[in-house]
Every structure is written in structure tokens, then in C-alpha cells.
XYZ file of C-alpha atoms in Angstrom:
545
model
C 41.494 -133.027 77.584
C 39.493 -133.169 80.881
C 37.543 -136.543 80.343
C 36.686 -139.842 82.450
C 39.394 -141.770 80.127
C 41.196 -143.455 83.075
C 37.997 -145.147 83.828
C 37.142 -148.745 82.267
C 34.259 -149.023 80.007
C 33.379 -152.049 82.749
C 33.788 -149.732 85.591
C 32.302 -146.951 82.802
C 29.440 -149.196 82.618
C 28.724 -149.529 86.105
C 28.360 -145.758 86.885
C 26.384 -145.581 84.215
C 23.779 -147.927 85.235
C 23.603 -146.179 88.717
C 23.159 -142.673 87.213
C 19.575 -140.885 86.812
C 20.798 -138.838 84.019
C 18.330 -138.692 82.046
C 20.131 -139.951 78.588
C 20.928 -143.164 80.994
C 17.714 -143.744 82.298
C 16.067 -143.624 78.524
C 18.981 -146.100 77.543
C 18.196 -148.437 79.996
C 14.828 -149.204 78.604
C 16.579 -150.217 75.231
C 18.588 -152.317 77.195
C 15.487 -154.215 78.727
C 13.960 -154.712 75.722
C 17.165 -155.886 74.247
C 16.706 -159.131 76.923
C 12.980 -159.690 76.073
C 14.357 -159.688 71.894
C 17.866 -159.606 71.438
C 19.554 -158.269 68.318
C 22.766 -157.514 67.501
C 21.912 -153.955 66.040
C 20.107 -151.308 67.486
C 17.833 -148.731 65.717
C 17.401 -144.742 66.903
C 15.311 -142.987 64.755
C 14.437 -138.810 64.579
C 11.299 -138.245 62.081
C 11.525 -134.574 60.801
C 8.330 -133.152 58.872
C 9.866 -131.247 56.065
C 6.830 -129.047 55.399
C 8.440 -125.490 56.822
C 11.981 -124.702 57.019
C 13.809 -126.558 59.903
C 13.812 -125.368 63.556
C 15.429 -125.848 66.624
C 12.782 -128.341 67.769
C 13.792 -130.163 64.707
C 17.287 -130.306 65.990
C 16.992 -131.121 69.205
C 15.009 -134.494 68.542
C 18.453 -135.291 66.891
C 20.444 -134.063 69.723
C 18.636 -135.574 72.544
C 17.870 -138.672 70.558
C 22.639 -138.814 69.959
C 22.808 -138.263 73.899
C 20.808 -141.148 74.821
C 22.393 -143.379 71.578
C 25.706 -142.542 73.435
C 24.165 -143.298 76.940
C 22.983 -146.838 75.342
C 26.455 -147.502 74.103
C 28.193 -147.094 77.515
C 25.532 -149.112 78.777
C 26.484 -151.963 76.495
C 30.190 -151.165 76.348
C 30.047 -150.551 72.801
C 29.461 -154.333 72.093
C 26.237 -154.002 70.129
C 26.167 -151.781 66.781
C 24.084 -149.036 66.782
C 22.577 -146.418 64.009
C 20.410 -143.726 63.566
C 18.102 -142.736 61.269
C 17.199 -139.433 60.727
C 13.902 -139.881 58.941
C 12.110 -137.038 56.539
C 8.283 -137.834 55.586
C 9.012 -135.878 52.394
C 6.246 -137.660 51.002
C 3.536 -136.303 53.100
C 1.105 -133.875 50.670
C 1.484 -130.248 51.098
C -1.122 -129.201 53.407
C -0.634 -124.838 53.523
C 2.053 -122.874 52.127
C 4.134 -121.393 55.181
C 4.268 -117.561 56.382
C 8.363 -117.974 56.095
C 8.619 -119.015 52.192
C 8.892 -116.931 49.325
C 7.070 -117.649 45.901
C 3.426 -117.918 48.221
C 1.703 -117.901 44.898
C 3.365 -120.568 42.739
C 3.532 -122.847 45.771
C -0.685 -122.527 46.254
C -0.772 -124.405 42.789
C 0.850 -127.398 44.142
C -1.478 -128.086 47.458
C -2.069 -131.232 48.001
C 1.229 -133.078 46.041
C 3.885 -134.704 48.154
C 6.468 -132.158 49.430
C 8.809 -133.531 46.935
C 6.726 -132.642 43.746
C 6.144 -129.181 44.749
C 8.833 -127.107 42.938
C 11.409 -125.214 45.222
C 10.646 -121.572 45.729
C 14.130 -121.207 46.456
C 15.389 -122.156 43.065
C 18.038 -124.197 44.616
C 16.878 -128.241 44.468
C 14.373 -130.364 42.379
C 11.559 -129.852 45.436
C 10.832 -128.142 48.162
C 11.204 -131.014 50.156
C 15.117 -131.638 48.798
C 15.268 -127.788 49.894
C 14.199 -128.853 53.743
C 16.396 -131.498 53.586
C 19.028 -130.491 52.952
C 19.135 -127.265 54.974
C 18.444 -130.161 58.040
C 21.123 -131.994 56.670
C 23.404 -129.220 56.716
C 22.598 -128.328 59.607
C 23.158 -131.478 61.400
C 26.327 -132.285 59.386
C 27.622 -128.910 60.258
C 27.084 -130.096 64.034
C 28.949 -133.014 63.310
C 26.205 -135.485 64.078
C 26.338 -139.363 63.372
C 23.104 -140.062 61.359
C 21.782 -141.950 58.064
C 19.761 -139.463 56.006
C 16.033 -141.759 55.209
C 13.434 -139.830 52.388
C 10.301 -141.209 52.678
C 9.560 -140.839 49.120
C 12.795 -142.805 48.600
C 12.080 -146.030 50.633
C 8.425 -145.839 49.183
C 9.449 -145.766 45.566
C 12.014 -147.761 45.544
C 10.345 -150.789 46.694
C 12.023 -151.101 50.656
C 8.343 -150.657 51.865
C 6.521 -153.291 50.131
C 6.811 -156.250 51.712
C 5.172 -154.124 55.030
C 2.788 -152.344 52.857
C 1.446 -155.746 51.309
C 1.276 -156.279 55.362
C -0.882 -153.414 55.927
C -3.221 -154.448 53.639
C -2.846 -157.954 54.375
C -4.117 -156.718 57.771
C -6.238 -153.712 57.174
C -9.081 -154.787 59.520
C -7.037 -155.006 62.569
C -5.378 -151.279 61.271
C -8.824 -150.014 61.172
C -9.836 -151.411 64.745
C -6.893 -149.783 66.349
C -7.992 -146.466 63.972
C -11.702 -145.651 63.849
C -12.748 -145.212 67.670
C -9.743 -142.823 67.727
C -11.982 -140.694 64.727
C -14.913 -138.908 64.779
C -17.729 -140.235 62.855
C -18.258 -137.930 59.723
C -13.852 -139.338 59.434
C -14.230 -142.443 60.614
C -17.021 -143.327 57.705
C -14.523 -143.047 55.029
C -11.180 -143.363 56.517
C -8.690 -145.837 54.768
C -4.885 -146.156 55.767
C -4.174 -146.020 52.576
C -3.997 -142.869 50.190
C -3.593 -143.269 46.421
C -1.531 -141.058 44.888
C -3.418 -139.598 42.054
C -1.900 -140.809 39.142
C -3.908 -137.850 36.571
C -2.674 -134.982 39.097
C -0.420 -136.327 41.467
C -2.470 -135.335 44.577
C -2.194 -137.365 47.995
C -5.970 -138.260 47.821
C -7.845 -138.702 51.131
C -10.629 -140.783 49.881
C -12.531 -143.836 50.670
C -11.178 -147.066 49.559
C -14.350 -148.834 47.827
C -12.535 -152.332 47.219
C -8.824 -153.629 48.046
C -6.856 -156.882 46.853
C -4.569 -158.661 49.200
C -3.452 -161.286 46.475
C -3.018 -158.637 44.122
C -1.564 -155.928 46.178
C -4.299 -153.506 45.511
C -6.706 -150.813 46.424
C -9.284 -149.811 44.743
C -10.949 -146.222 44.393
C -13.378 -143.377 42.862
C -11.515 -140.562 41.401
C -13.145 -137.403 43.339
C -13.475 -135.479 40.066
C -13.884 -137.512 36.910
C -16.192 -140.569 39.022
C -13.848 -143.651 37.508
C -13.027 -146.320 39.469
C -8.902 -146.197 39.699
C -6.814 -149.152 41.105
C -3.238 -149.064 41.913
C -0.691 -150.835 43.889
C -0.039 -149.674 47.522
C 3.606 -150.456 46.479
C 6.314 -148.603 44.370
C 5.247 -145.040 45.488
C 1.727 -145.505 44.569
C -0.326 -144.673 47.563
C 1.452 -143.753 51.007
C -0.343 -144.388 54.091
C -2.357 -141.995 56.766
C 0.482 -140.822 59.292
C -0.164 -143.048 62.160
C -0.531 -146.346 60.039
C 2.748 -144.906 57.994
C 5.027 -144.237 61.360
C 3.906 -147.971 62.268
C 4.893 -149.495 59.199
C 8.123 -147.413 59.239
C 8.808 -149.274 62.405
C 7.919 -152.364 61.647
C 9.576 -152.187 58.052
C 12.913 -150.728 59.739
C 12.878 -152.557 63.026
C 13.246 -148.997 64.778
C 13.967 -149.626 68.678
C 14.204 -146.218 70.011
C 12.128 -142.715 68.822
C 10.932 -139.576 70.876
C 7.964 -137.385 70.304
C 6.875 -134.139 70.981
C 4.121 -134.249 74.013
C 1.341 -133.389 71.584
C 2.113 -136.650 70.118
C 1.064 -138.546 72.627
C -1.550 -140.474 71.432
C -0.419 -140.623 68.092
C 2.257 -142.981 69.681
C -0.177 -144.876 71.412
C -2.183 -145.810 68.431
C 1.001 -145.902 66.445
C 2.371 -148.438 68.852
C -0.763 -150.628 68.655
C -0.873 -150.805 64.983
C 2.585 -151.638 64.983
C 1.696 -154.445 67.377
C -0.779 -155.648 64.933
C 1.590 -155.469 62.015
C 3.802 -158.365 64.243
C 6.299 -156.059 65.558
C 7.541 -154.138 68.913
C 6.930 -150.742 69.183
C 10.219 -148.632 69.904
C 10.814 -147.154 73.295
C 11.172 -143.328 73.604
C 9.272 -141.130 75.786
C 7.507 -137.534 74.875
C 9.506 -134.316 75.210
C 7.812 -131.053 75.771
C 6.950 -128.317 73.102
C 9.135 -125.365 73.300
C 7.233 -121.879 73.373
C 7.638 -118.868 71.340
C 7.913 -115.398 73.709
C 4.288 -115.107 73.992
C 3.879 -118.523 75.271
C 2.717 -120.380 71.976
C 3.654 -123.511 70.607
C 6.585 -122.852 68.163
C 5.233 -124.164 64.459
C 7.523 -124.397 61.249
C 4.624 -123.143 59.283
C 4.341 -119.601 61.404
C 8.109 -119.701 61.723
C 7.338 -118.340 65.463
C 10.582 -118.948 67.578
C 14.330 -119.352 66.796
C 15.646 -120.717 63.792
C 18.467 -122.785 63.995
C 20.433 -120.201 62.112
C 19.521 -117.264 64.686
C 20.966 -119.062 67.840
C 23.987 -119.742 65.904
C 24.147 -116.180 65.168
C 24.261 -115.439 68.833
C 25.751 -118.004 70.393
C 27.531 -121.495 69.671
C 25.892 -124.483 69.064
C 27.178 -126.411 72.541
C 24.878 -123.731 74.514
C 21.840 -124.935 72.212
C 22.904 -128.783 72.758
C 22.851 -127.403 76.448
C 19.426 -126.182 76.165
C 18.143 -128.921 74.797
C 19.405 -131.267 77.659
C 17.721 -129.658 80.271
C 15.047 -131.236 81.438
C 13.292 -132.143 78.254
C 9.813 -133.439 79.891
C 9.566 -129.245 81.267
C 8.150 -126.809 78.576
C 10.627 -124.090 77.804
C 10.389 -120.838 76.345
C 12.598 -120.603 73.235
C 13.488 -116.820 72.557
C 16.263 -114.938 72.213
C 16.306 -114.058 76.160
C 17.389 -117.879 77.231
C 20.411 -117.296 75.130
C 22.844 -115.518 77.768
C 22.232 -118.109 80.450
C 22.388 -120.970 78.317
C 26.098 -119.328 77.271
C 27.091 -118.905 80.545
C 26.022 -121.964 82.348
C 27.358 -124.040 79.627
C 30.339 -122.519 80.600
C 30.365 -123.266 84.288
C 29.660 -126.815 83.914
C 32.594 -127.429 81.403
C 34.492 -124.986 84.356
C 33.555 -127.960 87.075
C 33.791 -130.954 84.868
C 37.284 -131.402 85.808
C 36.954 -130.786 89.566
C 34.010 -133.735 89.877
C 34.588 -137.876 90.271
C 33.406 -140.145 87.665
C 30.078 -140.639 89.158
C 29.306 -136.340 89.287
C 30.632 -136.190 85.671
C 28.147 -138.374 84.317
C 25.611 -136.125 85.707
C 27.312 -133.140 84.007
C 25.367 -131.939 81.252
C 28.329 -131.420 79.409
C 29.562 -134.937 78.993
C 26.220 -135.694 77.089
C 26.660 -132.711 74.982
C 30.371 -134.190 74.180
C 29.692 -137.741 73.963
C 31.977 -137.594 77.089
C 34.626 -136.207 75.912
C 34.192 -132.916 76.759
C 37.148 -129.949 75.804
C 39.212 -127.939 78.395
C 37.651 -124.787 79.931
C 39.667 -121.403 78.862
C 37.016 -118.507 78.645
C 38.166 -115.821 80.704
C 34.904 -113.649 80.348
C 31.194 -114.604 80.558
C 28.931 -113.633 78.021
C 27.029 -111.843 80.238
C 30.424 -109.819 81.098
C 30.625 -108.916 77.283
C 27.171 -108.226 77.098
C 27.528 -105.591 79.477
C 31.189 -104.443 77.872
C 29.224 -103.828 74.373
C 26.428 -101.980 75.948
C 28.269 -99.699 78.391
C 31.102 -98.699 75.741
C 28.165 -98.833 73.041
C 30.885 -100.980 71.359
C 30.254 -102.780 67.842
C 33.826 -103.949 66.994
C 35.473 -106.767 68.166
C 38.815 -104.431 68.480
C 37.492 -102.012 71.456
C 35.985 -105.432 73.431
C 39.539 -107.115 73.219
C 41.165 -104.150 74.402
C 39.077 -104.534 77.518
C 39.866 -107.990 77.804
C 43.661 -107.880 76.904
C 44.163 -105.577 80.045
C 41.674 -107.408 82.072
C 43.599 -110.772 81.383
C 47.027 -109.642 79.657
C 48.035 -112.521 77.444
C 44.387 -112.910 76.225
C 44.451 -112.905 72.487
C 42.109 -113.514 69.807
C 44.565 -116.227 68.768
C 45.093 -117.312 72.303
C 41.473 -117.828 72.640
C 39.649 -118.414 69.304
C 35.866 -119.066 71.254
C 35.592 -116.269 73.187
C 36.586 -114.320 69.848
C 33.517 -116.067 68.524
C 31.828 -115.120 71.535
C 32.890 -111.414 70.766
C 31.020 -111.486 67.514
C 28.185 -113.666 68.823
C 28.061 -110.654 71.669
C 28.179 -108.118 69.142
C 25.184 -109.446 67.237
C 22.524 -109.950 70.370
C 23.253 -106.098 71.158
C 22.796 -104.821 68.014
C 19.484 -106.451 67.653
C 18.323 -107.234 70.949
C 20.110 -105.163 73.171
C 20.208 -101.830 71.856
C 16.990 -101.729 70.582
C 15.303 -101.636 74.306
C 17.830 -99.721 75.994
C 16.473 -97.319 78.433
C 17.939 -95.759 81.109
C 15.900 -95.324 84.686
C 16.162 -91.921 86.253
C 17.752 -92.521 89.523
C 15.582 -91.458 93.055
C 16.983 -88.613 95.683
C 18.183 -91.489 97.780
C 19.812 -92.878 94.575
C 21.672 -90.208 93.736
C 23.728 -89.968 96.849
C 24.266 -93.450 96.697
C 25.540 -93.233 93.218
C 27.938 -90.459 93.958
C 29.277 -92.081 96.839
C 30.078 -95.268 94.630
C 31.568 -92.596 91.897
C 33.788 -91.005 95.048
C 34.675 -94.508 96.174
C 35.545 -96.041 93.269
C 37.425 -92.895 91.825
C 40.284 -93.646 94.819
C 40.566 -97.586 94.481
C 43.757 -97.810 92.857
C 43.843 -98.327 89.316
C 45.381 -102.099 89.726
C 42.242 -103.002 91.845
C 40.940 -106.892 91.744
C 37.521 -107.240 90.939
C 37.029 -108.591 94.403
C 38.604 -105.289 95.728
C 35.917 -103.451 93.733
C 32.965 -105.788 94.680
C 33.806 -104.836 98.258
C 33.464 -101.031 97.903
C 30.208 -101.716 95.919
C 29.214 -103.921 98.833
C 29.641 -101.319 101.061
C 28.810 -98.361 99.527
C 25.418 -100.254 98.751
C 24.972 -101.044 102.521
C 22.141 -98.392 103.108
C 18.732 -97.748 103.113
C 16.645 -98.821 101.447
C 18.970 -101.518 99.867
C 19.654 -103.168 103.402
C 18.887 -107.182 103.521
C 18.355 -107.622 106.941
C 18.058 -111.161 106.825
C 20.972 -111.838 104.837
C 23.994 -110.988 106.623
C 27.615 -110.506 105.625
C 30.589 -112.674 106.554
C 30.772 -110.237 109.237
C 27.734 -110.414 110.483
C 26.732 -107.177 109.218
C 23.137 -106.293 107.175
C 23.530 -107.534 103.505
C 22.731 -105.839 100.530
C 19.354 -106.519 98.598
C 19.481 -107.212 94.850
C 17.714 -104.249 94.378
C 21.163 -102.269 94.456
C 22.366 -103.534 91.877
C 19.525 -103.932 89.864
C 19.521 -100.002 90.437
C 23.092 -99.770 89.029
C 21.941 -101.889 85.521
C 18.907 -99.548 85.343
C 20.568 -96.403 85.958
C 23.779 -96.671 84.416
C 23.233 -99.181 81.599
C 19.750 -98.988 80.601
C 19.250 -102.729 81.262
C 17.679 -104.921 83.887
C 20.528 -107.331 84.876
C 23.759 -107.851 84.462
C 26.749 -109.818 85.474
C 28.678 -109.066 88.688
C 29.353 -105.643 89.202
C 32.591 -106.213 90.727
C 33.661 -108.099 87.854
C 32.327 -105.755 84.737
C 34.533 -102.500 86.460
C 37.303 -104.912 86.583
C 37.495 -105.350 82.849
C 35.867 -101.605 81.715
C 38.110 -100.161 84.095
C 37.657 -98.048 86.874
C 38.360 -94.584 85.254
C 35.532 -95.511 82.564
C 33.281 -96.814 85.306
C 33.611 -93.300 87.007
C 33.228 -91.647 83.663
C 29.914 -93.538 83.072
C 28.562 -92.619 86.686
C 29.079 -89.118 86.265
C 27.019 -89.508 82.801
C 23.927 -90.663 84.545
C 23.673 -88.143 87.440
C 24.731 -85.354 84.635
C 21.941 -86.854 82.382
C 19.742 -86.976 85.124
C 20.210 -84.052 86.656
């Protein structure tokens, strides 16, 4: 294992508190607040809105939230416990039945109820918010994170919120001082924090409150339809509060010290965090992330099930290169489609490649201890993905057999067994040709000028012996490339010579793959072999002849 284990958690510690990772510098806020309140426990919390099926975005909370949890533990030397809560607001009412589900029909009866009355569509758990939660749970057990499962509609009805609830009401007037200038008028006239559950159809009502109890523990209200005057407790499940008010209490009642939002959150948090301040507590540190985009630039939404799924990266790709993704520079907007995949693969890749190379300090700046609480595993992936990406489409092979017998004469030795993750990174290359790949393929016809350039490459590349390194090949591409009009006069060679724009090889993807990029040319002959690579030139000037 290449890790920092040599290292004390003192001298551990140290590093840690001069790094500007940004897991570190998050953690080093809970550690101030720790010396303005000290306790010997400290409380992460994810909240995950189990209206839609789960997504990525869902996930990554989670991930980014376990990367700074570990950050804050190095920080402290592991000397003060930590735990986090991975927190479901099951209990919200069901607002619009999702493009994604099935059942569209039966589920429009049940508008309005909390998500964990509305009967699964699925046919698989008691409500469609058990469904969510457990494919989250799965998900993030699968993953092998370190997390307390909370249900909202748990800690309400089983009594763990009512000593905050009574403190709600207790202190409604200072609730609805932080709340109504945030509201427009026509809301703020009949806004309450509270929202009875009605008990004749088990609707989250949004109604005015015309009368509340503090001694008693109890609101008062007209039932919309039948005009009586209802009162129930706003403990045991009864009512639930408005969002804002309820992600207060949930701090206050849970003494959460850490949670991260998304950036259209932002002043949610604010008035959250004031309320909270009102209630007698500290709001939790955290900072907003920003909202990952669907291909077309729009916010990803569970409800329009725009974007990746969880289960669609993993069908690509393995779930370090989406823990990857999710480091990077979280407070940057990021497109999340199925074109980020390759890089993220690849670059994981690299970083685990250097992790042993750097000193202490460098590796806890490498994305990859984060991802592997810093422990991260030994490099040993002979290929990129990119390199197999280009293997599948040029041999327009879908079967793991004919891409390892490219890559068992490319690296002799190299086994499936041998290598079990780049045999998952077969199939995971398999899959994002068949569907992403393939699908778009289309081959540019090559210019005049092209032509003879391509035949020379054919000519050149046809005597290279057949033992050839792929820096032997790179060469001859170098040079055969070093012409007009793919000379880069400003960058030179080692020998001082013109360079070669990137618009050769860009020409070589087009023409002779049907793709736009690729990985290095030198490198992809290498493992198809030269005698194919020849074979596939003479294809595209035949076919475009």
C-alpha cells in the first residue's frame, strides 16, 4: 500500500493544518468552533429529499461531506468522536409525481401526503419514501460509506423532536420575525411554521394557524374543506414544520455541527441559521457547493431525472472516478453527462500513478487521498480508458475477449486475473461504446493534402518493425505529421525543429475512427498493432476514395 503511514498523526496533524485542500480548510472551521463550544462529539449531517429517485448530487453531499469528516479527524488526531447523519425528510408532502416513476396515475391520488404514506409504485416497500431510501442506502452502503441512516418521519413520530418542537412554538414570534420579510405578502399573511397533518385525510396542510397553546403543546386550525376548527399537538408526528423552521429545529434538536448545501440554498441557510439562533443553538458550519448541469446546461432535478443516475456512472465507470468528480472544485458548476466520464477515469488514474512519487505535504493535496480516507491502493492499470475506448471503437469490439488479446500482447503477463480493475474497466469500456460511442460515429472524409499525408503514415508505419515501442511509433507519427498545414511554428521540437499542431491528430481520430479525440496515437498502434493500424488506414483512403 502506497500511503503516508510512516508519518505521525502529530506530524499528520501538522501538514494538515498547513494544507489548502479544500476538505482541510472546511475542517478547520469545525475546529474553531469547537474552541468557542467544546464538545466531545462532533455532528456531520447530509439531508437527502427523497421525493425522486436518488442522483449523483445526492451522493456527492455524502461524499464530500466523508472527505471533510476525515479531514476534521486528522485535524484532531482522532481524539474527538465523530458521526454522520445521513438525514431523509421523508416526511415532507408529495408535491408532483416525477417524469422517472412508474404507476403516474395511482401516485396523483396521494398528492399532498408525506412521502412515506404514498404507496410504492415499485411494489417493493411500505412507501415510496422507504423505496428512496433505501435505493440511497444501498447505494451508499454499496460505497462503503460510514453513516447513521435518520427518517424524518421516524424522529417526528417517535417523540425525539418534541422537546424542540414545544421550542418552536414556545418561540413562534421570533420564528416568524426571522420568516415573514423573507415572504411575499399574499404568503406571508397566512404563513405558520407549523403544518398539521390532516388527521381526516392525512394531507400536509399549508394553512393558517388561527390559535396555538404553548402550555398545552398545541396549534389550532380551520379544516380547508369541512370549516371545523381542528387542534392537535405539534408533537408525535402530528404537524411537521415549513422546511426552513424544520432544518433549524433538526439542528438544534440534533446538535448538528457541520452540513453543506447546494448554492441555490443559499438563503435558505441564512434564514435557517437565524432561526436556529433563535431556537438557542449554533448553526452548523458548511459552505454551498455548486449545482451540477445536465448536457444542455440545466440544473439537474430528481423530479425530471435530467443527468446521470448513480446507477449509469457505475455502469461506465467505477465509483472512485465519481468520488473524483465530486472533489474537484465543488464551489465551480460542472456539467454532469456522460462526456466527463473518460477524463474523470483517466485522471483518477494519474493521480493514484503520482501518489507514491510525492512527500507528505503533496499527498495531502492529492485528490486521491480524500477519495481513500488516505489510504489510497497501489497503481497497476496498464491501459487508460481512453486507450480502450479507442481499442473498442477501431476493432468495433464488444467482447471483453478481443480487448484482452490486445492488451495481453501489449503488456504480456496482463491477465484478467492479474488485473481484476482494468477487467472492470473492459466492461465499463464496452458499455460507453455501445451506447455512447457507436451511436455518433462518423467518419470525416479526408482533404487532397490529407490523403498523402495518410498514405505516407500507412508507408511509414507498414516498415517499423513489428516489436516497435509506442515511443518508436509516436516518432514516425511525429514526423510524418511535420507538414503543411499541420506545422506549429511556435512550438518546436526537442530539436528545434517546427512542431506539429493538434490538428494532425485530430485529423487521424476523424478520419480513421470516426471520433473527435483520442488518446495518444503512439500509444493506441502500440496495443492494436501495427499491421491492424495499416489495415485500418488503407480502409479510410479505400472508403474515401
Amino acid at each position: 500500500m502506497s500511503t503516508i503511514d510512516p508519518v505521525s498523526p502529530s506530524d499528520l496533524r501538522v501538514l494538515a493544518e498547513q494544507s489548502n485542500a479544500w476538505p482541510f480548510e472546511q475542517a478547520k472551521q469545525i475546529v474553531a468552533r469547537l474552541k468557542k463550544k467544546s464538545k466531545d462529539e462532533v455532528l456531520f449531517a447530509t439531508g437527502y429529499g427523497p421525493s425522486g429517485l436518488p442522483h449523483i448530487g445526492t451522493f456527492g453531499e455524502v461524499a464530500r461531506t466523508t472527505m471533510v469528516r476525515h479531514a476534521f479527524r486528522v485535524l484532531t488526531e482522532d481524539k474527538i468522536k465523530t458521526r454522520l447523519i445521513a438525514f431523509s425528510d421523508d416526511m415532507d408532502g408529495f408535491r408532483k409525481v416525477p417524469d422517472n416513476l412508474p404507476n403516474k396515475e395511482m401516485l396523483a391520488e396521494h398528492l399532498g401526503r408525506p412521502l412515506t404514506r404514498v404507496p410504492d409504485p415499485f411494489g417493493t416497500h411500505s412507501s415510496l419514501g422507504a423505496h428512496n431510501n433505501a435505493r440511497l442506502r444501498a447505494f451508499l452502503d454499496t460505497f462503503g460509506f460510514e453513516y447513521e441512516f435518520a427518517s424524518s418521519t421516524d424522529y417526528y413520530t417517535s417523540g425525539k423532536f418534541d422537546a424542540t418542537l414545544r421550542l418552536v412554538l414556545q418561540r413562534i414570534e421570533q420564528v416568524m420575525a426571522v420568516m415573514l420579510p423573507s415572504l411575499r405578502e399574499e404568503r406571508a399573511a397566512s404563513y405558520s411554521p407549523f403544518l398539521p397533518i390532516c388527521p381526516r385525510t392525512g394531507v400536509v396542510l399549508y394553512v393558517p394557524i388561527v390559535a396555538h397553546d404553548v402550555k398545552a403543546g398545541t396549534i389550532s386550525y380551520d379544516d380547508p374543506e369541512t370549516r371545523e376548527r381542528v387542534t392537535l399537538p405539534v408533537t408525535g408526528g402530528h404537524c411537521k414544520l415549513q422546511w426552513k423552521p424544520d432544518w433549524a429545529m433538526r439542528w438544534v434538536a440534533l446538535g448538528i455541527d457541520y452540513e453543506m448545501a447546494g448554492k441555490d440554498l443559499i438563503d435558505s441557510v441564512k434564514l435557517s441559521g437565524k432561526i436556529c439562533s433563535a431556537l438557542g443553538g449554533m448553526p452548523p458550519e458548511g459552505f454551498n457547493y455548486e449545482l451540477f448541469l445536465d448536457d444542455k446546461g440545466q440544473k439537474i432535478s430528481k423530479s425530471k431525472g435530467n443527468g446521470l443516475t448513480i446507477d449509469e456512472w457505475l455502469r461506465y465507470a467505477s465509483p472512485e472516478s465519481l468520488s473524483l468528480f465530486m472533489y474537484r472544485e465543488p464551489k465551480s458548476a460542472k456539467r454532469l453527462y456522460f462526456d466527463v466520464i473518460p477524463r474523470n477515469v483517466d485522471d483518477y488514474q494519474q493521480f493514484l500513478e503520482g501518489f507514491p512519487r510525492q512527500d507528505p505535504k503533496q499527498q495531502l493535496a492529492n485528490p486521491v487521498w480524500h477519495i481513500h480516507a488516505g489510504h489510497p491502493p497501489v497503481a497497476d492499470m496498464p491501459v487508460t480508458f481512453q486507450l480502450l475506448l479507442t481499442l473498442v471503437s477501431s476493432s468495433n469490439a464488444e467482447n471483453a475477449a478481443t480487448l484482452w488479446g490486445f492488451i495481453g500482447r501489449y503488456r504480456p503477463g496482463v491477465t484478467p486475473q492479474t488485473h481484476p480493475r482494468l477487467d472492470a474497466m473492459v466492461g465499463y469500456a464496452i458499455n460507453y461504446y455501445r451506447d455512447f460511442v457507436a451511436p455518433t460515429k462518423k467518419f470525416r472524409e479526408p482533404t487532397d493534402t490529407e490523403r498523402v499525408a495518410l498514405q505516407d503514415l500507412r508507408d511509414a508505419l507498414s516498415q517499423l518493425p513489428l516489436e516497435s515501442s509506442a515511443e518508436d511509433i509516436q516518432n514516425v507519427v511525429y514526423e510524418i505529421g511535420r507538414r503543411e498545414p499541420f506545422l506549429d511554428a511556435v512550438k518546436k521540437g526537442k530539436d528545434g525543429r517546427p512542431g506539429v499542431s493538434l490538428d494532425w491528430f485530430n485529423m487521424l481520430y476523424q478520419v480513421l475512427l470516426g471520433q473527435e479525440k483520442g488518446p495518444r496515437f503512439g500509444s493506441f498502434v502500440a496495443v492494436y498493432g501495427l499491421a491492424n493500424a495499416v489495415t485500418m488506414i488503407d480502409g479510410a483512403l479505400a472508403r474515401s476514395g
